[in-house]
XYZ file of C-alpha atoms in Angstrom:
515
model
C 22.790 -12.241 -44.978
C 22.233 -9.363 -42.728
C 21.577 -6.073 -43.272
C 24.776 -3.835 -43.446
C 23.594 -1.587 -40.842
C 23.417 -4.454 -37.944
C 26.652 -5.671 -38.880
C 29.676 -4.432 -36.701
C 32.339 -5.755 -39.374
C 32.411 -4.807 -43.171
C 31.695 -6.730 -46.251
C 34.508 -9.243 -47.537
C 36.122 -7.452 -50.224
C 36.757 -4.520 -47.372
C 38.945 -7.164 -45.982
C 41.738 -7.737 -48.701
C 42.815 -4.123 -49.027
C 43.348 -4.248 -45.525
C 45.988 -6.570 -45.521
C 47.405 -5.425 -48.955
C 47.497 -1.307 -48.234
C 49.948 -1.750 -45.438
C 52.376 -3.807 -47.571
C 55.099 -2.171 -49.458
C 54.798 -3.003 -53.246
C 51.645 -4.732 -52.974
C 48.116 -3.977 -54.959
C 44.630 -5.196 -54.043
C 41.823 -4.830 -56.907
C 38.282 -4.936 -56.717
C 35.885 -5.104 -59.525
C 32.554 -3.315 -57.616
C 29.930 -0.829 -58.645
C 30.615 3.137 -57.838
C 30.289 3.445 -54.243
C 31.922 -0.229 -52.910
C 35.646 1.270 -54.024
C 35.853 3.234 -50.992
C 39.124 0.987 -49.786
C 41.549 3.316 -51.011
C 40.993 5.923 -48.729
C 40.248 4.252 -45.861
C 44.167 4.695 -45.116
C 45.466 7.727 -45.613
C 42.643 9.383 -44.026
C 42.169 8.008 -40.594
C 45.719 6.323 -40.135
C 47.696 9.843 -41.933
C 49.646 8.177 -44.199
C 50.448 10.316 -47.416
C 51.194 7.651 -49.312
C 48.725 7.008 -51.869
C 46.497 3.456 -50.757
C 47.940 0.973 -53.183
C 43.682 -0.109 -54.117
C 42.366 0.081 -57.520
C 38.926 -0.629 -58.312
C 37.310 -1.153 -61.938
C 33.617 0.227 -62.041
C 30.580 -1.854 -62.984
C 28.631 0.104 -65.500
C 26.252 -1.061 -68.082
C 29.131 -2.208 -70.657
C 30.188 -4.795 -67.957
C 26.299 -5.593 -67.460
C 26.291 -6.354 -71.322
C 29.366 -7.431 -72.149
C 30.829 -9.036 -68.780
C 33.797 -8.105 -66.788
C 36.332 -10.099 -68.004
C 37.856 -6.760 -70.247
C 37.661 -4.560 -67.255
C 39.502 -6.988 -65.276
C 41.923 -7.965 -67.135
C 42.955 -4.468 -68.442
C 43.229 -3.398 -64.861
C 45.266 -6.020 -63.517
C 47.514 -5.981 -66.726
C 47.712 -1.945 -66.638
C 48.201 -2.051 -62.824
C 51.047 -4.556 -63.220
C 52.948 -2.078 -65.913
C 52.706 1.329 -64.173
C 53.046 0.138 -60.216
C 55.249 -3.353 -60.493
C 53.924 -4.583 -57.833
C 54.381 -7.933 -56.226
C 51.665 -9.292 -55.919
C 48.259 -8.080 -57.068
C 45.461 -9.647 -55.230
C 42.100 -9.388 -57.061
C 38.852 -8.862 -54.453
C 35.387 -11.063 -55.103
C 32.477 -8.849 -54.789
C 29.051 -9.802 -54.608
C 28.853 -8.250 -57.897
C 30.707 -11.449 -59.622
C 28.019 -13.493 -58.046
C 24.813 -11.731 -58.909
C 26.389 -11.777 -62.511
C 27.328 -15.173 -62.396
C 31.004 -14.550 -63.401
C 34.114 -16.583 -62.192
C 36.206 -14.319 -60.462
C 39.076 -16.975 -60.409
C 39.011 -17.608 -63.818
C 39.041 -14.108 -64.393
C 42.050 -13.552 -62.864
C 43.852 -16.541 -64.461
C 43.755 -14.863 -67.552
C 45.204 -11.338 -66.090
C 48.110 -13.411 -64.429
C 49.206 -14.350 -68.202
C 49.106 -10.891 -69.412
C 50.733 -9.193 -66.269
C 54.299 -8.567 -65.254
C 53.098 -9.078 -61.761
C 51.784 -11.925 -59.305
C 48.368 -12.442 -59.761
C 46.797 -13.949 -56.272
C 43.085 -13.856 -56.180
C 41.478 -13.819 -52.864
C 39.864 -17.203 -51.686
C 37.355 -15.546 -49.448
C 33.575 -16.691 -49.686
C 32.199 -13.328 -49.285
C 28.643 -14.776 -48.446
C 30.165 -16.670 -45.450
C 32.673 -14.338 -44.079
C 33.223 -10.380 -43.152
C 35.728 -7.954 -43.005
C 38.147 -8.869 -40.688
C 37.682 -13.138 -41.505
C 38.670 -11.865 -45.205
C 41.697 -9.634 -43.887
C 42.783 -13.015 -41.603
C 42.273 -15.423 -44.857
C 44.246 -12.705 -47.455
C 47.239 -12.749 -44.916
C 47.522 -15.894 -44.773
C 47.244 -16.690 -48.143
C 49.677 -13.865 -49.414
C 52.300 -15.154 -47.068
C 51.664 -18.894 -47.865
C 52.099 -17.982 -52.251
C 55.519 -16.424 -51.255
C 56.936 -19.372 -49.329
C 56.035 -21.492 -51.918
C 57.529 -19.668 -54.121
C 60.385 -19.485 -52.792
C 60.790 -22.732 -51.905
C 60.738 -23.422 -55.871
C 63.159 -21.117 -56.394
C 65.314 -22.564 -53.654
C 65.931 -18.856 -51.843
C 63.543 -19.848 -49.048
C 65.632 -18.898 -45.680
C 65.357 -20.836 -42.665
C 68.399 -20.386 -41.016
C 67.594 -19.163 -37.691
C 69.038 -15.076 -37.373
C 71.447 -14.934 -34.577
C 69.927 -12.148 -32.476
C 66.310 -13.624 -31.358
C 63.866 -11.986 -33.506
C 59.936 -11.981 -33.937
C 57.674 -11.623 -37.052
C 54.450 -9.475 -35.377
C 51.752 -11.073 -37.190
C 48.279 -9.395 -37.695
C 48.402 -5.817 -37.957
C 46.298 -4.652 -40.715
C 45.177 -0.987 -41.597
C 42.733 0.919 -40.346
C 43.673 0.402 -36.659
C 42.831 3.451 -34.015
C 45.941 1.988 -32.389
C 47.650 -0.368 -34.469
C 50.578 1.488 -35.532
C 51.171 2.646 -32.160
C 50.862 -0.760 -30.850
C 53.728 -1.775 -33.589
C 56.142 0.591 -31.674
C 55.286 0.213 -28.702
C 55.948 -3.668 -29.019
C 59.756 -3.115 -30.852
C 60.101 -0.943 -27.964
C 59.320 -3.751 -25.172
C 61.503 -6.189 -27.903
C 64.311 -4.268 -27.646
C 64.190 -3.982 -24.118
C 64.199 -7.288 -23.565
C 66.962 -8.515 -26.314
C 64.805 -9.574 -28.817
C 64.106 -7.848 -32.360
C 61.203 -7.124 -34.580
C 62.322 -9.254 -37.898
C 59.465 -8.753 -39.713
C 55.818 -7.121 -39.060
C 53.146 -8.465 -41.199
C 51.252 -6.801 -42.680
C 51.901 -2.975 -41.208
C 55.221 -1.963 -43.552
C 56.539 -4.990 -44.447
C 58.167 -5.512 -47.775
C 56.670 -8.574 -49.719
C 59.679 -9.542 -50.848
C 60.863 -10.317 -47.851
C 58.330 -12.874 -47.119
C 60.562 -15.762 -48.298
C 62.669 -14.947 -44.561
C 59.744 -15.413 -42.070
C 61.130 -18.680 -40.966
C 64.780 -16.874 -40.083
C 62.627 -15.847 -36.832
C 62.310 -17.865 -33.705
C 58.541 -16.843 -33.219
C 55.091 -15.141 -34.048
C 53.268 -12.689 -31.631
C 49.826 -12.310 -32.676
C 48.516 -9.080 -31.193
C 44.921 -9.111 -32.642
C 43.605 -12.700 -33.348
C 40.876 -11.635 -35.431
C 43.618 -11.094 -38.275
C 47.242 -12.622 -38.410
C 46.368 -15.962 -36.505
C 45.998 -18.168 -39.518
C 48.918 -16.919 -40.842
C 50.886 -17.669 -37.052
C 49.051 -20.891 -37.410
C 50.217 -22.098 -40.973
C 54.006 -20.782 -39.679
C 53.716 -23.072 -37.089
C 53.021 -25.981 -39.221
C 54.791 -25.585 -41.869
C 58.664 -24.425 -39.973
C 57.710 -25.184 -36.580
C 57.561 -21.553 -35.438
C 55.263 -21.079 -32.343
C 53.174 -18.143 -31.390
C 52.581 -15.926 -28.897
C 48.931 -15.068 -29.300
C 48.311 -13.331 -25.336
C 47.680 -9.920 -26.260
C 49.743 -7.947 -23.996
C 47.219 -5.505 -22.924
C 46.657 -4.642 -19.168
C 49.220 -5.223 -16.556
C 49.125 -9.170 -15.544
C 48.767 -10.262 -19.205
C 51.703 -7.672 -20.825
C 54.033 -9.561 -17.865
C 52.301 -12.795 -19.355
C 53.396 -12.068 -23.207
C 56.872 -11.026 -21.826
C 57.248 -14.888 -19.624
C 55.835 -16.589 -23.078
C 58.375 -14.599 -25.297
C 61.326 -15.639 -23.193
C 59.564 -19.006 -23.284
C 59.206 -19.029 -27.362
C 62.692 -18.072 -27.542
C 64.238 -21.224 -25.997
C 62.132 -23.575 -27.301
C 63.164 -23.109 -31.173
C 66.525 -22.311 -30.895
C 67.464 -23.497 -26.658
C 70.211 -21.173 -25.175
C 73.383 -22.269 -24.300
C 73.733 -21.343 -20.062
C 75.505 -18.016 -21.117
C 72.817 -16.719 -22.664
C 69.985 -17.372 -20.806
C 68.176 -14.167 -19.530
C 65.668 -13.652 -16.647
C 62.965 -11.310 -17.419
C 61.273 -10.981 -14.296
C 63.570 -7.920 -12.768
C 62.632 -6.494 -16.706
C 58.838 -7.005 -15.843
C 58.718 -5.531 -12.209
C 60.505 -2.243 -13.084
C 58.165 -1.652 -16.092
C 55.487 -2.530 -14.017
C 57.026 -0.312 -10.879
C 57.700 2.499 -12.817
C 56.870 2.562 -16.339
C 53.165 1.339 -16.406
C 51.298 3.980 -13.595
C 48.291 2.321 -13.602
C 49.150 -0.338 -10.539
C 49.917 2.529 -8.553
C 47.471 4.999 -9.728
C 44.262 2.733 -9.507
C 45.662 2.232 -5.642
C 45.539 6.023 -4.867
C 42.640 8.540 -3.279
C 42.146 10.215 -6.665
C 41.638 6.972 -8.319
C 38.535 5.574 -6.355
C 35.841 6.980 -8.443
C 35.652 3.696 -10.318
C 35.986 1.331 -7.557
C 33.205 -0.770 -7.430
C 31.343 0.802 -10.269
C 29.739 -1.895 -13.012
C 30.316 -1.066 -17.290
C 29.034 -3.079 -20.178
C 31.890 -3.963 -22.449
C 31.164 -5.343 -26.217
C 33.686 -5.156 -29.116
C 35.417 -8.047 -30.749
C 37.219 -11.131 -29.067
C 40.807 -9.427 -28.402
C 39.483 -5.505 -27.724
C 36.413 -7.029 -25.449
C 38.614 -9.360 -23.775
C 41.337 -7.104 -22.956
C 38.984 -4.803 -21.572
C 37.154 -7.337 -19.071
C 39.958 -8.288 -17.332
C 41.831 -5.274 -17.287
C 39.714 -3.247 -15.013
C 38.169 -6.333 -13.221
C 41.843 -7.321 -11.559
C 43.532 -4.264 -11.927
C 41.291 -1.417 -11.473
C 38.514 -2.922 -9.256
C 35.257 -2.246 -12.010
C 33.325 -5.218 -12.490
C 31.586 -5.704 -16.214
C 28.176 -6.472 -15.916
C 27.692 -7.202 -19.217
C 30.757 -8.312 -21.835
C 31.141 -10.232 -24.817
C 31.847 -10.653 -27.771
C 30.297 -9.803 -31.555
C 32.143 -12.459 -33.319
C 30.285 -15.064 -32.596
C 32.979 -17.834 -33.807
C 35.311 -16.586 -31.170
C 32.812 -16.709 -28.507
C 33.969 -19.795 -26.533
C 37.481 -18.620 -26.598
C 36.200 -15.341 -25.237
C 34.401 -16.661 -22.537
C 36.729 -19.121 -21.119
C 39.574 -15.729 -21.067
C 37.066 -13.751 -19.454
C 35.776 -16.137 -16.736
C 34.977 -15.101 -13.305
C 35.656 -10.901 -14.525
C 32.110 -10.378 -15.545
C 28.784 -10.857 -14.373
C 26.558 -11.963 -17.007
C 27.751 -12.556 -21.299
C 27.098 -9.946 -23.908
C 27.236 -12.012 -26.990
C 25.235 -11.112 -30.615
C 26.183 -9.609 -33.689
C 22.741 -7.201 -33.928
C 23.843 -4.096 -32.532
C 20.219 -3.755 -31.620
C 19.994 -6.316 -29.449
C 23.187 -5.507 -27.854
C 21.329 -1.712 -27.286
C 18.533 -3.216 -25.717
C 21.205 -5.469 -23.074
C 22.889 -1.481 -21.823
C 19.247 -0.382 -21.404
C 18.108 -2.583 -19.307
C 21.568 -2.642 -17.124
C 21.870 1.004 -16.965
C 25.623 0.986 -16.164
C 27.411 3.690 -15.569
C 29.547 3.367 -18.297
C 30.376 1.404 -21.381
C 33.650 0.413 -23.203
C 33.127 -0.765 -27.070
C 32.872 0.184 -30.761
C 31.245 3.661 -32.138
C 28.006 1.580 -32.218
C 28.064 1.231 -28.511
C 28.849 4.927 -28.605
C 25.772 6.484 -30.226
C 23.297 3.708 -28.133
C 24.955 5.523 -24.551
C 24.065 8.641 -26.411
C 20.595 8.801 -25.820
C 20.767 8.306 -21.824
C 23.866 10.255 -21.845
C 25.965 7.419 -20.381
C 29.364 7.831 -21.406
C 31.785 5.208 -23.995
C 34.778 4.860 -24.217
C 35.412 2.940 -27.746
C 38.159 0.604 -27.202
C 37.169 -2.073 -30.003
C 36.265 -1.739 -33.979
C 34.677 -0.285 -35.616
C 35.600 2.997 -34.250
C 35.176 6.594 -35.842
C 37.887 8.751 -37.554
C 37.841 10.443 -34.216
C 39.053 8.109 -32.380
C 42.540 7.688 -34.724
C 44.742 9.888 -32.023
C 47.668 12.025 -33.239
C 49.889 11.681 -30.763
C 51.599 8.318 -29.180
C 48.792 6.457 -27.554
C 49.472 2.641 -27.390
C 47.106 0.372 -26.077
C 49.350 -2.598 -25.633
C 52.032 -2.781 -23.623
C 53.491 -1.237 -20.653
C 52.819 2.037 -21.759
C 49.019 1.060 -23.137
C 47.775 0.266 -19.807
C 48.231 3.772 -18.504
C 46.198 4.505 -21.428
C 43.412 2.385 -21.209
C 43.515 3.087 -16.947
C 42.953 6.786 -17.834
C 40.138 6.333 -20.007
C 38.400 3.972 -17.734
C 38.975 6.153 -14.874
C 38.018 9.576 -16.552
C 34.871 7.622 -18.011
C 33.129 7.913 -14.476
C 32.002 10.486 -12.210
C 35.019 12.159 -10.050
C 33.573 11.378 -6.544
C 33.976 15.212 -5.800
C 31.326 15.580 -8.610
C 28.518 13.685 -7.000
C 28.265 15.700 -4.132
C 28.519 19.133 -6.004
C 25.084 18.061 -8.651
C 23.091 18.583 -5.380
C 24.067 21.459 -3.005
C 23.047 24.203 -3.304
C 24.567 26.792 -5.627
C 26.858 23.763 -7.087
C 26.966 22.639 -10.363
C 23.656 21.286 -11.058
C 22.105 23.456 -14.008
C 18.583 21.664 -14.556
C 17.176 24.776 -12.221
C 18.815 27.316 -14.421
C 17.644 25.392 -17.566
C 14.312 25.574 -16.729
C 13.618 28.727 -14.780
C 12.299 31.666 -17.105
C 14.278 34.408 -18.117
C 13.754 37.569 -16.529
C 12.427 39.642 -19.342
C 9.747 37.002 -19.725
C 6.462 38.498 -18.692
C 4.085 35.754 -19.841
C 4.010 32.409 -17.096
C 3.147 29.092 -18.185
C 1.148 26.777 -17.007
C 1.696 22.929 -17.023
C -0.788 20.300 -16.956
C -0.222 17.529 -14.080
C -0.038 14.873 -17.139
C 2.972 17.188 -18.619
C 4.443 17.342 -15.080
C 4.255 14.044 -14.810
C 5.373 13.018 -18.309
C 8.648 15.158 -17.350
C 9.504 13.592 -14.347
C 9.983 10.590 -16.210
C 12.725 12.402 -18.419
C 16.164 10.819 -17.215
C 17.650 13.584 -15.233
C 20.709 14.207 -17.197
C 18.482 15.217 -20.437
C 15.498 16.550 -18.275
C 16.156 20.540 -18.537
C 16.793 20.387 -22.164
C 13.922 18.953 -22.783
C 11.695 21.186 -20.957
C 13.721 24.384 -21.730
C 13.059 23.522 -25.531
C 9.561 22.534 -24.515
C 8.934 26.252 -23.368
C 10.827 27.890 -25.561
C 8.456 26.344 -28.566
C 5.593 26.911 -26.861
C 6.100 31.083 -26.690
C 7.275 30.887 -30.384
C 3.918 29.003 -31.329
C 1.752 31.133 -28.887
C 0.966 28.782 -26.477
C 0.677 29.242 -22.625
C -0.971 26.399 -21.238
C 1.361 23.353 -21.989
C -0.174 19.654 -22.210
C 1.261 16.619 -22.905
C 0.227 16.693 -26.673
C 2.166 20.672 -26.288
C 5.246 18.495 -25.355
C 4.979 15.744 -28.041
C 4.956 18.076 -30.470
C 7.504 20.013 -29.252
C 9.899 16.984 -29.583
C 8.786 16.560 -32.930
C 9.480 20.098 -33.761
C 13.042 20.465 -32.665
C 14.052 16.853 -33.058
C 14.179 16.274 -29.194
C 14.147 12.847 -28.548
């Protein structure tokens, strides 16, 4: 097992309260020492729900340590089951049931006797799988108890809904976009004469679970969660997928051609009723979606031709290879992928739109990959973020993880129609304006190394540099180059110091943190 810190995804139990927060009447447990029961507010912070996050966690303390969990748990999920009613509970493994040797299953087989509620524990091996391979598993498991369920109880639907309707399948919480991405695709559905039946996990009801099959098919927007659960409708009631994520321009017009495809092939139209989408797909492209025309424009030829390194997982990553390679005219350099499973699925989407691969999970190795390209820009998760830090090359994080920061307030989509003018503005405005080049140089324009470095006029006392500290700075990357020597200087007057060496500049650095 790696350490946490090179990991881009979360532990295991971090992926079952994913899937569970978003449903209505739904609980997740975890039984976890003080400091792993963080899940419950990993919604209503960043996503601004004010609901409170249906997660409960019972603490390991030295009672459990002597006596064993199997109290804790079970009083939990029995006391959960009176107060909230919910339907289901799903009880999280922890590493903390392995290293003491407990049987989480078993555990939760004697809750489910004492509770009012559904008692589903989740089957994730949290040695062998993360975050979002947990979150995938829990969906499809949750979904999978209810049709069964239902199936006993003979209320399982499966008569097809009259209007054409969709389940959207895989859109767990916390997503920077995700809940933007859920309007943004009942908008396109309605457009288009089809409806949103159900969306799994983000606000739907469990109880409803026992109608998925009343649907004529699943779009899976994210595969990293919701495609087992597309997978197992498909097998089970014959219900296809739609798993093109309908990000950029050529593949939103692609999800659109496979909807109207999906459609007919559960439930074939009668001649009436068949509908051409195409005229649908070249207005929105024409004059919804601006980034065709934009990208085509004077204004918009700062990124033409410029290279980026793009990491993230499969779908983000993906999406943002061939986006600006075929639409925009910005060729990736580096891209890949982090989840290594999904690797040969990435690679075959992204082939031809990239120049050499970017896959590993060690977000150290990935580092060392953008330093030795030097591109002018990167798209990926906050990790990628803080390694363009140091040579000031600017991110754009368009993939998980991502920072509370990057959880907007207003309506920005990245899927769709409207999406792609988001994700065009944010690769355009990531590069230099061509009218900025030009200005760094001239004189009296907006370079402001020389004023950085030139003394102030009320100081009297010169200093001297040796040709080793002279030389050691012209080896600073120019963006970072006057800082460092203005803080340089301005240590060396506070510490007395006029003649400054190359030891004066190391410790400088070490003084104010400069690195």
């Amino acid at each position: 097992t790696k350490p946490a810190h090179r990991m881009h995804a979360g532990p295991a139990h971090t992926g079952t309260p994913r899937v569970a927060s978003p449903f209505k009447n739904a609980h997740a447990t975890t039984h976890a020492p003080l400091g792993d029961d963080h899940s419950n507010a990993t919604r209503p912070t960043p996503e601004r729900d004010r609901d409170f996050t249906p997660v409960t966690a019972s603490t390991v303390d030295r009672h459990v340590l002597a006596r064993g969990s199997q109290e804790k748990v079970v009083e939990n999920t029995t006391r959960k089951g009176k107060e909230e009613r919910p339907d289901p509970i799903a009880p999280t493994p922890t590493r903390t049931s392995s290293i003491l040797q407990e049987d989480p299953q078993n555990l939760v087989r004697g809750a489910s006797i004492t509770s009012d509620s559904d008692a589903i524990p989740a089957d994730v091996n949290h040695h062998r799988v993360d975050e979002p391979q947990a979150a995938d598993g829990t969906s499809e498991q949750v979904v999978r108890h209810h049709l069964n369920k239902a199936r006993g109880q003979g209320t399982l639907g499966r008569s097809l809904a009259n209007i054409p309707s969709a389940n959207t399948t895989g859109t767990p919480t916390p997503g920077s976009h995700n809940q933007h991405d859920c309007r943004e695709s009942e908008r396109s559905s309605r457009d288009i004469g089809t409806r949103t039946h159900q969306i799994i996990p983000e606000g739907g009801f469990v109880g409803n679970l026992h109608n998925p099959p009343k649907a004529r098919f699943n779009p899976v927007p994210h595969r990293e969660v919701g495609l087992m659960t597309a997978v197992y409708s498909d097998e089970e009631s014959g219900m296809p997928c739609v798993s093109t994520t309908p990000a950029g321009i050529v593949d939103t017009a692609e999800c659109i051609r496979q909807t109207q495809e999906r459609v007919g092939k559960r439930a074939p139209a009668l001649p009436e009723e068949e509908v051409d989408h195409e005229p649908y797909i070249d207005r929105q492209t024409r004059s919804v979606s601006q980034a065709a025309r934009s990208s085509r424009s004077t204004d918009r030829q700062n990124s033409t031709g410029k290279r980026a390194v793009i990491p993230g997982d499969a779908t983000h990553a993906t999406a943002m290879t061939k986006i600006p390679s075929r639409e925009m005219g910005t060729r990736a350099c580096r891209a890949g992928t982090h989840r290594k499973h999904d690797a040969e699925w990435s690679n075959e989407q992204v082939r031809g739109s990239r120049d050499k691969a970017l896959v590993t999970d060690d977000h150290t190795e990935a580092g060392d990959m953008i330093g030795r390209e030097e591109p002018p820009a990167i798209f990926g998760t906050q990790t990628e973020r803080h390694v363009g830090k140091r040579p000031d090359t600017p991110c754009g994080v368009t993939s998980p993880p991502v920072h509370i920061q990057n959880f907007p307030s207003g309506y920005r989509p990245s899927s769709g129609h409207e999406g792609t003018n988001q994700i065009a503005d944010s690769v355009h405005n990531s590069y230099t304006l061509g009218t900025e080049d030009h200005l760094l140089d001239i004189p009296g324009g907006h370079d402001t190394e020389r004023a950085a470095t030139e003394p102030s006029p009320v100081e009297q006392d010169p200093l001297i540099r040796s040709p080793e500290s002279q030389l050691g700075s012209s080896q600073i990357p120019r963006p970072v180059r006057g800082k460092i020597q203005g803080k340089t200087e301005k240590s060396a007057r506070q510490n007395g110091i006029t003649n400054i060496t190359l030891e004066a500049t190391y410790a400088a650095r070490e003084i104010l943190g400069t690195r």
